[in-house]
PDB file of C-alpha atoms in Angstrom:
ATOM      1  CA  MET A   1     -30.128 -38.416   7.495  1.00 37.00           C
ATOM      2  CA  THR A   2     -28.508 -35.605   5.564  1.00 38.00           C
ATOM      3  CA  ALA A   3     -25.172 -36.579   4.011  1.00 40.00           C
ATOM      4  CA  ARG A   4     -22.205 -35.105   5.773  1.00 39.00           C
ATOM      5  CA  PRO A   5     -20.853 -32.139   3.780  1.00 41.00           C
ATOM      6  CA  PRO A   6     -17.226 -32.338   2.756  1.00 41.00           C
ATOM      7  CA  THR A   7     -16.342 -29.282   4.857  1.00 41.00           C
ATOM      8  CA  ALA A   8     -16.964 -31.230   8.031  1.00 39.00           C
ATOM      9  CA  ARG A   9     -15.264 -34.338   6.707  1.00 37.00           C
ATOM     10  CA  LEU A  10     -12.112 -32.969   5.088  1.00 37.00           C
ATOM     11  CA  LEU A  11     -11.100 -29.563   6.367  1.00 38.00           C
ATOM     12  CA  PRO A  12     -12.126 -28.529   9.848  1.00 37.00           C
ATOM     13  CA  THR A  13      -9.600 -25.712  10.097  1.00 39.00           C
ATOM     14  CA  ALA A  14      -9.390 -22.318   8.432  1.00 44.00           C
ATOM     15  CA  ILE A  15     -12.321 -21.019   6.383  1.00 43.00           C
ATOM     16  CA  ALA A  16      -9.931 -19.940   3.650  1.00 42.00           C
ATOM     17  CA  LEU A  17      -8.627 -23.478   3.291  1.00 42.00           C
ATOM     18  CA  LEU A  18     -12.158 -24.832   3.191  1.00 45.00           C
ATOM     19  CA  ALA A  19     -13.043 -22.587   0.298  1.00 44.00           C
ATOM     20  CA  ALA A  20      -9.792 -23.314  -1.501  1.00 41.00           C
ATOM     21  CA  ILE A  21     -10.440 -27.041  -1.444  1.00 41.00           C
ATOM     22  CA  LEU A  22     -14.164 -27.049  -2.082  1.00 44.00           C
ATOM     23  CA  LEU A  23     -14.497 -24.360  -4.687  1.00 44.00           C
ATOM     24  CA  PRO A  24     -13.372 -25.088  -8.228  1.00 43.00           C
ATOM     25  CA  ALA A  25     -10.367 -23.256  -9.564  1.00 41.00           C
ATOM     26  CA  ARG A  26     -11.475 -20.073 -11.273  1.00 40.00           C
ATOM     27  CA  PRO A  27     -11.705 -21.025 -14.947  1.00 42.00           C
ATOM     28  CA  ALA A  28     -11.041 -18.821 -17.932  1.00 43.00           C
ATOM     29  CA  ILE A  29     -14.523 -18.046 -19.208  1.00 46.00           C
ATOM     30  CA  ALA A  30     -15.295 -17.119 -22.776  1.00 50.00           C
ATOM     31  CA  CYS A  31     -17.367 -13.956 -23.000  1.00 59.00           C
ATOM     32  CA  ASP A  32     -18.293 -14.390 -26.659  1.00 59.00           C
ATOM     33  CA  PRO A  33     -22.104 -14.818 -26.667  1.00 52.00           C
ATOM     34  CA  ALA A  34     -21.723 -17.280 -29.515  1.00 50.00           C
ATOM     35  CA  ALA A  35     -19.557 -19.579 -27.396  1.00 56.00           C
ATOM     36  CA  ALA A  36     -21.503 -22.741 -26.662  1.00 50.00           C
ATOM     37  CA  GLN A  37     -20.186 -23.005 -23.118  1.00 54.00           C
ATOM     38  CA  MET A  38     -21.757 -19.629 -22.232  1.00 63.00           C
ATOM     39  CA  ILE A  39     -25.281 -20.300 -23.433  1.00 69.00           C
ATOM     40  CA  GLY A  40     -27.907 -21.019 -20.821  1.00 78.00           C
ATOM     41  CA  ILE A  41     -25.694 -20.852 -17.728  1.00 87.00           C
ATOM     42  CA  VAL A  42     -24.931 -18.145 -15.191  1.00 92.00           C
ATOM     43  CA  THR A  43     -21.481 -16.627 -14.765  1.00 91.00           C
ATOM     44  CA  MET A  44     -20.946 -15.312 -11.239  1.00 93.00           C
ATOM     45  CA  TYR A  45     -19.046 -12.148 -10.354  1.00 95.00           C
ATOM     46  CA  GLU A  46     -18.040 -10.662  -7.025  1.00 96.00           C
ATOM     47  CA  GLY A  47     -16.813  -7.153  -6.354  1.00 97.00           C
ATOM     48  CA  THR A  48     -18.071  -3.717  -5.456  1.00 98.00           C
ATOM     49  CA  ILE A  49     -20.318  -0.842  -6.427  1.00 98.00           C
ATOM     50  CA  GLY A  50     -18.503   2.038  -4.789  1.00 98.00           C
ATOM     51  CA  PRO A  51     -17.791   0.854  -1.227  1.00 97.00           C
ATOM     52  CA  TYR A  52     -20.559  -1.762  -1.281  1.00 96.00           C
ATOM     53  CA  PRO A  53     -19.783  -5.463  -1.881  1.00 96.00           C
ATOM     54  CA  ILE A  54     -22.055  -7.304  -4.309  1.00 98.00           C
ATOM     55  CA  ARG A  55     -22.505 -10.672  -5.960  1.00 97.00           C
ATOM     56  CA  LEU A  56     -23.814 -10.628  -9.517  1.00 97.00           C
ATOM     57  CA  GLY A  57     -24.856 -13.394 -11.897  1.00 95.00           C
ATOM     58  CA  LEU A  58     -25.161 -12.931 -15.669  1.00 94.00           C
ATOM     59  CA  GLN A  59     -26.568 -15.180 -18.377  1.00 93.00           C
ATOM     60  CA  PHE A  60     -25.273 -14.309 -21.852  1.00 89.00           C
ATOM     61  CA  GLU A  61     -27.384 -15.215 -24.888  1.00 88.00           C
ATOM     62  CA  PRO A  62     -26.297 -15.813 -28.514  1.00 85.00           C
ATOM     63  CA  ASP A  63     -28.051 -12.655 -29.743  1.00 87.00           C
ATOM     64  CA  GLY A  64     -26.064 -10.436 -27.361  1.00 88.00           C
ATOM     65  CA  THR A  65     -28.812 -10.001 -24.784  1.00 93.00           C
ATOM     66  CA  VAL A  66     -27.867 -10.441 -21.145  1.00 94.00           C
ATOM     67  CA  ALA A  67     -30.088 -11.212 -18.157  1.00 96.00           C
ATOM     68  CA  GLY A  68     -28.966 -11.218 -14.560  1.00 97.00           C
ATOM     69  CA  ARG A  69     -29.515 -10.676 -10.866  1.00 98.00           C
ATOM     70  CA  TYR A  70     -27.400  -9.138  -8.128  1.00 98.00           C
ATOM     71  CA  ALA A  71     -27.490  -8.483  -4.392  1.00 97.00           C
ATOM     72  CA  TYR A  72     -25.736  -6.763  -1.505  1.00 95.00           C
ATOM     73  CA  PRO A  73     -25.012  -8.554   1.814  1.00 94.00           C
ATOM     74  CA  ALA A  74     -28.116  -7.075   3.465  1.00 91.00           C
ATOM     75  CA  SER A  75     -30.438  -7.397   0.439  1.00 92.00           C
ATOM     76  CA  PRO A  76     -33.709  -9.204   1.249  1.00 92.00           C
ATOM     77  CA  THR A  77     -33.783 -10.500  -2.337  1.00 93.00           C
ATOM     78  CA  THR A  78     -31.928 -10.126  -5.634  1.00 96.00           C
ATOM     79  CA  LEU A  79     -32.355  -7.219  -8.055  1.00 97.00           C
ATOM     80  CA  ARG A  80     -33.195  -7.847 -11.723  1.00 98.00           C
ATOM     81  CA  LEU A  81     -30.830  -6.846 -14.525  1.00 98.00           C
ATOM     82  CA  ALA A  82     -31.272  -6.847 -18.300  1.00 98.00           C
ATOM     83  CA  GLY A  83     -29.121  -5.482 -21.094  1.00 97.00           C
ATOM     84  CA  ARG A  84     -26.734  -6.199 -23.954  1.00 95.00           C
ATOM     85  CA  LEU A  85     -23.150  -7.136 -24.637  1.00 91.00           C
ATOM     86  CA  ALA A  86     -21.874  -5.314 -27.733  1.00 89.00           C
ATOM     87  CA  GLY A  87     -18.693  -6.275 -29.528  1.00 83.00           C
ATOM     88  CA  GLY A  88     -17.653  -8.599 -26.729  1.00 77.00           C
ATOM     89  CA  ARG A  89     -16.510  -5.556 -24.742  1.00 85.00           C
ATOM     90  CA  THR A  90     -19.303  -3.103 -23.921  1.00 92.00           C
ATOM     91  CA  LEU A  91     -21.779  -4.365 -21.345  1.00 94.00           C
ATOM     92  CA  THR A  92     -24.793  -2.156 -20.615  1.00 97.00           C
ATOM     93  CA  LEU A  93     -27.299  -3.284 -18.004  1.00 98.00           C
ATOM     94  CA  THR A  94     -30.487  -1.781 -16.601  1.00 98.00           C
ATOM     95  CA  GLU A  95     -31.367  -2.459 -12.978  1.00 98.00           C
ATOM     96  CA  PHE A  96     -35.091  -2.687 -12.288  1.00 98.00           C
ATOM     97  CA  GLY A  97     -36.783  -1.717  -9.039  1.00 92.00           C
ATOM     98  CA  ALA A  98     -39.445  -3.589  -7.113  1.00 83.00           C
ATOM     99  CA  HIS A  99     -42.246  -2.318  -9.370  1.00 86.00           C
ATOM    100  CA  GLY A 100     -40.441  -3.043 -12.629  1.00 90.00           C
ATOM    101  CA  SER A 101     -39.279   0.503 -13.376  1.00 95.00           C
ATOM    102  CA  PRO A 102     -35.645   1.239 -14.289  1.00 97.00           C
ATOM    103  CA  ALA A 103     -33.769   2.140 -11.112  1.00 97.00           C
ATOM    104  CA  ALA A 104     -30.155   2.341 -12.275  1.00 98.00           C
ATOM    105  CA  THR A 105     -27.796   1.687 -15.175  1.00 98.00           C
ATOM    106  CA  PHE A 106     -24.529  -0.222 -15.360  1.00 98.00           C
ATOM    107  CA  ALA A 107     -22.302   1.232 -18.103  1.00 97.00           C
ATOM    108  CA  THR A 108     -19.343  -1.133 -18.122  1.00 96.00           C
ATOM    109  CA  THR A 109     -16.601  -2.623 -20.230  1.00 92.00           C
ATOM    110  CA  ILE A 110     -14.814  -5.968 -20.229  1.00 86.00           C
ATOM    111  CA  PRO A 111     -11.115  -5.112 -20.612  1.00 80.00           C
ATOM    112  CA  GLY A 112      -9.890  -8.640 -21.317  1.00 65.00           C
ATOM    113  CA  ALA A 113      -6.692  -9.326 -23.204  1.00 53.00           C
ATOM    114  CA  LYS A 114      -8.772 -11.115 -25.826  1.00 56.00           C
ATOM    115  CA  LYS A 115     -12.298 -10.581 -27.081  1.00 52.00           C
ATOM    116  CA  THR A 116     -13.341 -13.846 -25.464  1.00 51.00           C
ATOM    117  CA  ASP A 117     -12.120 -12.914 -21.949  1.00 60.00           C
ATOM    118  CA  CYS A 118     -14.768 -11.752 -19.479  1.00 71.00           C
ATOM    119  CA  ASP A 119     -13.033 -12.308 -16.152  1.00 83.00           C
ATOM    120  CA  VAL A 120     -13.197  -8.613 -15.192  1.00 90.00           C
ATOM    121  CA  ILE A 121     -15.972  -6.030 -15.509  1.00 94.00           C
ATOM    122  CA  ARG A 122     -15.314  -2.336 -14.867  1.00 95.00           C
ATOM    123  CA  GLY A 123     -17.428   0.754 -15.268  1.00 97.00           C
ATOM    124  CA  THR A 124     -20.038   2.917 -13.584  1.00 98.00           C
ATOM    125  CA  TRP A 125     -23.361   2.380 -11.825  1.00 98.00           C
ATOM    126  CA  THR A 126     -25.708   5.379 -12.089  1.00 98.00           C
ATOM    127  CA  GLN A 127     -28.908   5.806 -10.091  1.00 98.00           C
ATOM    128  CA  ALA A 128     -31.793   6.809 -12.350  1.00 96.00           C
ATOM    129  CA  ALA A 129     -33.591   9.111  -9.909  1.00 95.00           C
ATOM    130  CA  THR A 130     -30.612  11.187  -8.790  1.00 97.00           C
ATOM    131  CA  GLY A 131     -27.836  10.650 -11.327  1.00 97.00           C
ATOM    132  CA  HIS A 132     -25.572   9.594  -8.471  1.00 98.00           C
ATOM    133  CA  ALA A 133     -22.716   7.505  -9.884  1.00 98.00           C
ATOM    134  CA  LEU A 134     -20.395   4.940  -8.309  1.00 98.00           C
ATOM    135  CA  PRO A 135     -17.542   2.888  -9.775  1.00 98.00           C
ATOM    136  CA  VAL A 136     -18.137  -0.788 -10.533  1.00 98.00           C
ATOM    137  CA  ARG A 137     -15.335  -3.308 -10.053  1.00 97.00           C
ATOM    138  CA  LEU A 138     -16.181  -6.988 -10.567  1.00 96.00           C
ATOM    139  CA  ARG A 139     -14.207 -10.185 -11.038  1.00 94.00           C
ATOM    140  CA  MET A 140     -15.556 -13.517 -12.190  1.00 91.00           C
ATOM    141  CA  SER A 141     -15.759 -15.990  -9.305  1.00 89.00           C
ATOM    142  CA  ASP A 142     -17.216 -19.115 -10.923  1.00 84.00           C
ATOM    143  CA  THR A 143     -19.712 -20.471 -13.411  1.00 83.00           C
ATOM    144  CA  SER A 144     -22.763 -22.005 -11.827  1.00 81.00           C
ATOM    145  CA  MET A 145     -23.579 -24.422 -14.682  1.00 82.00           C
ATOM    146  CA  ARG A 146     -27.212 -23.562 -13.951  1.00 90.00           C
ATOM    147  CA  PRO A 147     -29.609 -21.243 -15.801  1.00 93.00           C
ATOM    148  CA  LEU A 148     -30.812 -17.997 -14.300  1.00 94.00           C
ATOM    149  CA  ALA A 149     -34.246 -19.568 -13.839  1.00 95.00           C
ATOM    150  CA  TYR A 150     -32.746 -21.859 -11.188  1.00 94.00           C
ATOM    151  CA  TYR A 151     -32.025 -18.854  -8.968  1.00 94.00           C
ATOM    152  CA  LEU A 152     -35.623 -17.660  -9.298  1.00 95.00           C
ATOM    153  CA  SER A 153     -37.252 -21.020  -8.594  1.00 96.00           C
ATOM    154  CA  PRO A 154     -39.379 -21.450  -5.451  1.00 96.00           C
ATOM    155  CA  ALA A 155     -36.924 -24.018  -4.067  1.00 94.00           C
ATOM    156  CA  THR A 156     -33.921 -21.704  -4.426  1.00 95.00           C
ATOM    157  CA  LEU A 157     -35.777 -18.688  -3.071  1.00 96.00           C
ATOM    158  CA  ARG A 158     -36.784 -20.741  -0.029  1.00 96.00           C
ATOM    159  CA  ILE A 159     -33.110 -21.505   0.653  1.00 96.00           C
ATOM    160  CA  GLU A 160     -32.166 -17.852   0.210  1.00 96.00           C
ATOM    161  CA  ARG A 161     -34.876 -16.720   2.631  1.00 96.00           C
ATOM    162  CA  ALA A 162     -33.582 -19.248   5.152  1.00 97.00           C
ATOM    163  CA  ALA A 163     -30.009 -18.007   4.657  1.00 97.00           C
ATOM    164  CA  VAL A 164     -31.104 -14.384   5.098  1.00 97.00           C
ATOM    165  CA  ALA A 165     -32.924 -15.285   8.326  1.00 97.00           C
ATOM    166  CA  PHE A 166     -30.026 -17.362   9.686  1.00 98.00           C
ATOM    167  CA  ARG A 167     -27.504 -14.632   8.891  1.00 97.00           C
ATOM    168  CA  ALA A 168     -29.669 -11.990  10.590  1.00 97.00           C
ATOM    169  CA  ALA A 169     -30.152 -14.138  13.701  1.00 98.00           C
ATOM    170  CA  ALA A 170     -26.445 -14.959  13.987  1.00 98.00           C
ATOM    171  CA  LEU A 171     -25.356 -11.341  13.565  1.00 98.00           C
ATOM    172  CA  ALA A 172     -27.993 -10.164  16.058  1.00 98.00           C
ATOM    173  CA  GLY A 173     -26.794 -12.689  18.642  1.00 97.00           C
ATOM    174  CA  LYS A 174     -30.016 -14.692  18.929  1.00 98.00           C
ATOM    175  CA  PRO A 175     -29.007 -18.250  19.889  1.00 97.00           C
ATOM    176  CA  ALA A 176     -32.562 -19.604  20.050  1.00 97.00           C
ATOM    177  CA  GLU A 177     -33.310 -18.486  16.480  1.00 98.00           C
ATOM    178  CA  VAL A 178     -29.972 -19.808  15.253  1.00 98.00           C
ATOM    179  CA  ALA A 179     -30.572 -23.168  16.945  1.00 98.00           C
ATOM    180  CA  ALA A 180     -34.018 -23.415  15.364  1.00 97.00           C
ATOM    181  CA  ALA A 181     -32.497 -22.956  11.892  1.00 98.00           C
ATOM    182  CA  LEU A 182     -30.327 -26.083  12.121  1.00 98.00           C
ATOM    183  CA  HIS A 183     -30.897 -29.686  11.054  1.00 98.00           C
ATOM    184  CA  TYR A 184     -29.892 -32.109  13.801  1.00 98.00           C
ATOM    185  CA  PRO A 185     -27.520 -33.705  14.281  1.00 98.00           C
ATOM    186  CA  VAL A 186     -25.487 -30.760  12.988  1.00 98.00           C
ATOM    187  CA  PHE A 187     -21.799 -31.133  12.162  1.00 98.00           C
ATOM    188  CA  VAL A 188     -19.536 -28.507  13.726  1.00 98.00           C
ATOM    189  CA  SER A 189     -15.842 -27.739  13.474  1.00 96.00           C
ATOM    190  CA  ILE A 190     -14.105 -25.250  15.768  1.00 96.00           C
ATOM    191  CA  GLY A 191     -10.530 -24.865  14.626  1.00 92.00           C
ATOM    192  CA  THR A 192      -9.202 -28.439  14.606  1.00 93.00           C
ATOM    193  CA  LYS A 193     -11.965 -29.800  16.824  1.00 95.00           C
ATOM    194  CA  ARG A 194     -14.879 -31.637  15.217  1.00 96.00           C
ATOM    195  CA  MET A 195     -18.153 -32.697  16.762  1.00 97.00           C
ATOM    196  CA  ARG A 196     -21.705 -33.661  15.996  1.00 97.00           C
ATOM    197  CA  LEU A 197     -24.312 -31.852  18.082  1.00 98.00           C
ATOM    198  CA  PRO A 198     -27.565 -33.792  18.418  1.00 98.00           C
ATOM    199  CA  THR A 199     -29.964 -31.173  19.796  1.00 97.00           C
ATOM    200  CA  PRO A 200     -30.628 -27.423  20.042  1.00 97.00           C
ATOM    201  CA  ALA A 201     -29.579 -27.603  23.692  1.00 97.00           C
ATOM    202  CA  ALA A 202     -26.206 -29.036  22.678  1.00 97.00           C
ATOM    203  CA  LEU A 203     -25.770 -26.253  20.132  1.00 97.00           C
ATOM    204  CA  ARG A 204     -26.537 -23.583  22.711  1.00 96.00           C
ATOM    205  CA  SER A 205     -24.001 -25.085  25.128  1.00 96.00           C
ATOM    206  CA  HIS A 206     -21.255 -24.537  22.512  1.00 96.00           C
ATOM    207  CA  TYR A 207     -22.682 -21.346  21.047  1.00 97.00           C
ATOM    208  CA  ASP A 208     -20.051 -18.867  22.242  1.00 97.00           C
ATOM    209  CA  ALA A 209     -17.196 -21.131  21.171  1.00 97.00           C
ATOM    210  CA  ILE A 210     -18.654 -21.424  17.668  1.00 98.00           C
ATOM    211  CA  PHE A 211     -19.973 -17.927  17.019  1.00 98.00           C
ATOM    212  CA  THR A 212     -16.787 -16.000  17.714  1.00 97.00           C
ATOM    213  CA  PRO A 213     -16.136 -12.506  16.317  1.00 96.00           C
ATOM    214  CA  ALA A 214     -13.964 -14.030  13.580  1.00 95.00           C
ATOM    215  CA  TYR A 215     -16.698 -16.475  12.583  1.00 96.00           C
ATOM    216  CA  LEU A 216     -19.368 -13.794  12.562  1.00 96.00           C
ATOM    217  CA  ALA A 217     -17.107 -11.654  10.370  1.00 94.00           C
ATOM    218  CA  HIS A 218     -17.127 -14.395   7.703  1.00 92.00           C
ATOM    219  CA  ILE A 219     -20.911 -14.564   7.846  1.00 96.00           C
ATOM    220  CA  ARG A 220     -21.324 -10.775   7.825  1.00 95.00           C
ATOM    221  CA  ALA A 221     -19.082 -10.308   4.797  1.00 93.00           C
ATOM    222  CA  ASP A 222     -20.866 -12.791   2.558  1.00 94.00           C
ATOM    223  CA  ILE A 223     -24.066 -12.442   0.560  1.00 96.00           C
ATOM    224  CA  PRO A 224     -26.959 -14.882   1.171  1.00 97.00           C
ATOM    225  CA  HIS A 225     -28.017 -14.822  -2.476  1.00 97.00           C
ATOM    226  CA  LEU A 226     -26.734 -16.471  -5.675  1.00 96.00           C
ATOM    227  CA  MET A 227     -24.791 -18.805  -3.405  1.00 95.00           C
ATOM    228  CA  PHE A 228     -22.350 -21.514  -4.461  1.00 92.00           C
ATOM    229  CA  VAL A 229     -24.127 -24.866  -4.851  1.00 90.00           C
ATOM    230  CA  ARG A 230     -22.811 -28.407  -4.950  1.00 85.00           C
ATOM    231  CA  ASP A 231     -24.479 -31.781  -4.607  1.00 81.00           C
ATOM    232  CA  GLN A 232     -24.117 -31.889  -0.822  1.00 81.00           C
ATOM    233  CA  GLY A 233     -25.117 -28.371   0.098  1.00 91.00           C
ATOM    234  CA  ILE A 234     -25.323 -24.621  -0.441  1.00 95.00           C
ATOM    235  CA  MET A 235     -22.508 -22.472   0.912  1.00 94.00           C
ATOM    236  CA  LEU A 236     -22.455 -19.185   2.828  1.00 94.00           C
ATOM    237  CA  GLY A 237     -19.423 -17.328   4.130  1.00 87.00           C
ATOM    238  CA  GLY A 238     -16.807 -19.072   2.014  1.00 86.00           C
ATOM    239  CA  GLY A 239     -17.635 -22.408   3.650  1.00 90.00           C
ATOM    240  CA  ALA A 240     -18.486 -21.068   7.103  1.00 94.00           C
ATOM    241  CA  VAL A 241     -22.054 -22.362   6.825  1.00 97.00           C
ATOM    242  CA  TRP A 242     -23.642 -25.066   4.681  1.00 97.00           C
ATOM    243  CA  PHE A 243     -27.384 -25.460   4.077  1.00 98.00           C
ATOM    244  CA  ASN A 244     -29.351 -28.426   2.793  1.00 97.00           C
ATOM    245  CA  ARG A 245     -31.951 -28.048   0.060  1.00 94.00           C
ATOM    246  CA  ALA A 246     -34.675 -27.541   2.643  1.00 95.00           C
ATOM    247  CA  GLY A 247     -32.877 -24.397   3.827  1.00 96.00           C
ATOM    248  CA  GLN A 248     -31.645 -25.920   7.095  1.00 98.00           C
ATOM    249  CA  VAL A 249     -28.080 -25.455   8.318  1.00 98.00           C
ATOM    250  CA  ILE A 250     -26.236 -28.784   8.229  1.00 98.00           C
ATOM    251  CA  THR A 251     -22.638 -27.695   8.950  1.00 98.00           C
ATOM    252  CA  LEU A 252     -20.954 -24.901  10.895  1.00 98.00           C
ATOM    253  CA  ASN A 253     -17.223 -24.387  10.268  1.00 97.00           C
ATOM    254  CA  SER A 254     -15.805 -21.902  12.755  1.00 96.00           C
ATOM    255  CA  PRO A 255     -12.127 -20.887  12.814  1.00 93.00           C
ATOM    256  CA  GLY A 256     -12.400 -20.639  16.599  1.00 81.00           C
ATOM    257  CA  PRO A 257     -11.016 -17.776  18.692  1.00 80.00           C
TER     258      PRO A 257
END
């Protein structure tokens, strides 16, 4: 049986409290490519390109090269990035399209108080085909302690495809598809109420109480790519949904009405 995720065990109430407890405190991350703690791991950022929310992961290398991926909430998959960090401040990235051609450029700076600070990224995203430009505003959310290759592995991509499908089914109001995406028994919290639902039929009988407008808003706002990972699951919606490594939903944490 799948181990019970800590969200169902510790905090069955507000999604914000779930995330606050489960996620690590945002550390101060060194942006110096020569810093040992930066090499070979992905630093995650969340923010916006213009009005569009994104999640972006970057892997800094000792020679100043940077590789990364990013996605929007509705992205079917992540988009590839490659570029350089110059002088610890100037970060230039090229976004590549589906066929490997440059699609856009990120011209950004890291305005940290010290050369080693890379908590914030600001600048401009420019579309190659049209020259259309949008402001970029990003803030570091966490370090994954995993290399970029992890996020491109078949196992991780399988989980992301499952998360994309679950998110689409939930937002489209398709209870049968949602029920089919779960591992049973599934642990559920609705406000302060906790339960374990043993079958798809049991899930459907509680569906409207779980999938409230507030709960769906958490799911809609998050990005089913480059997700937070811990030993007991993979998180979507700030703790609203947890997946196992087979891509099945193992916990639903709804704030209720």
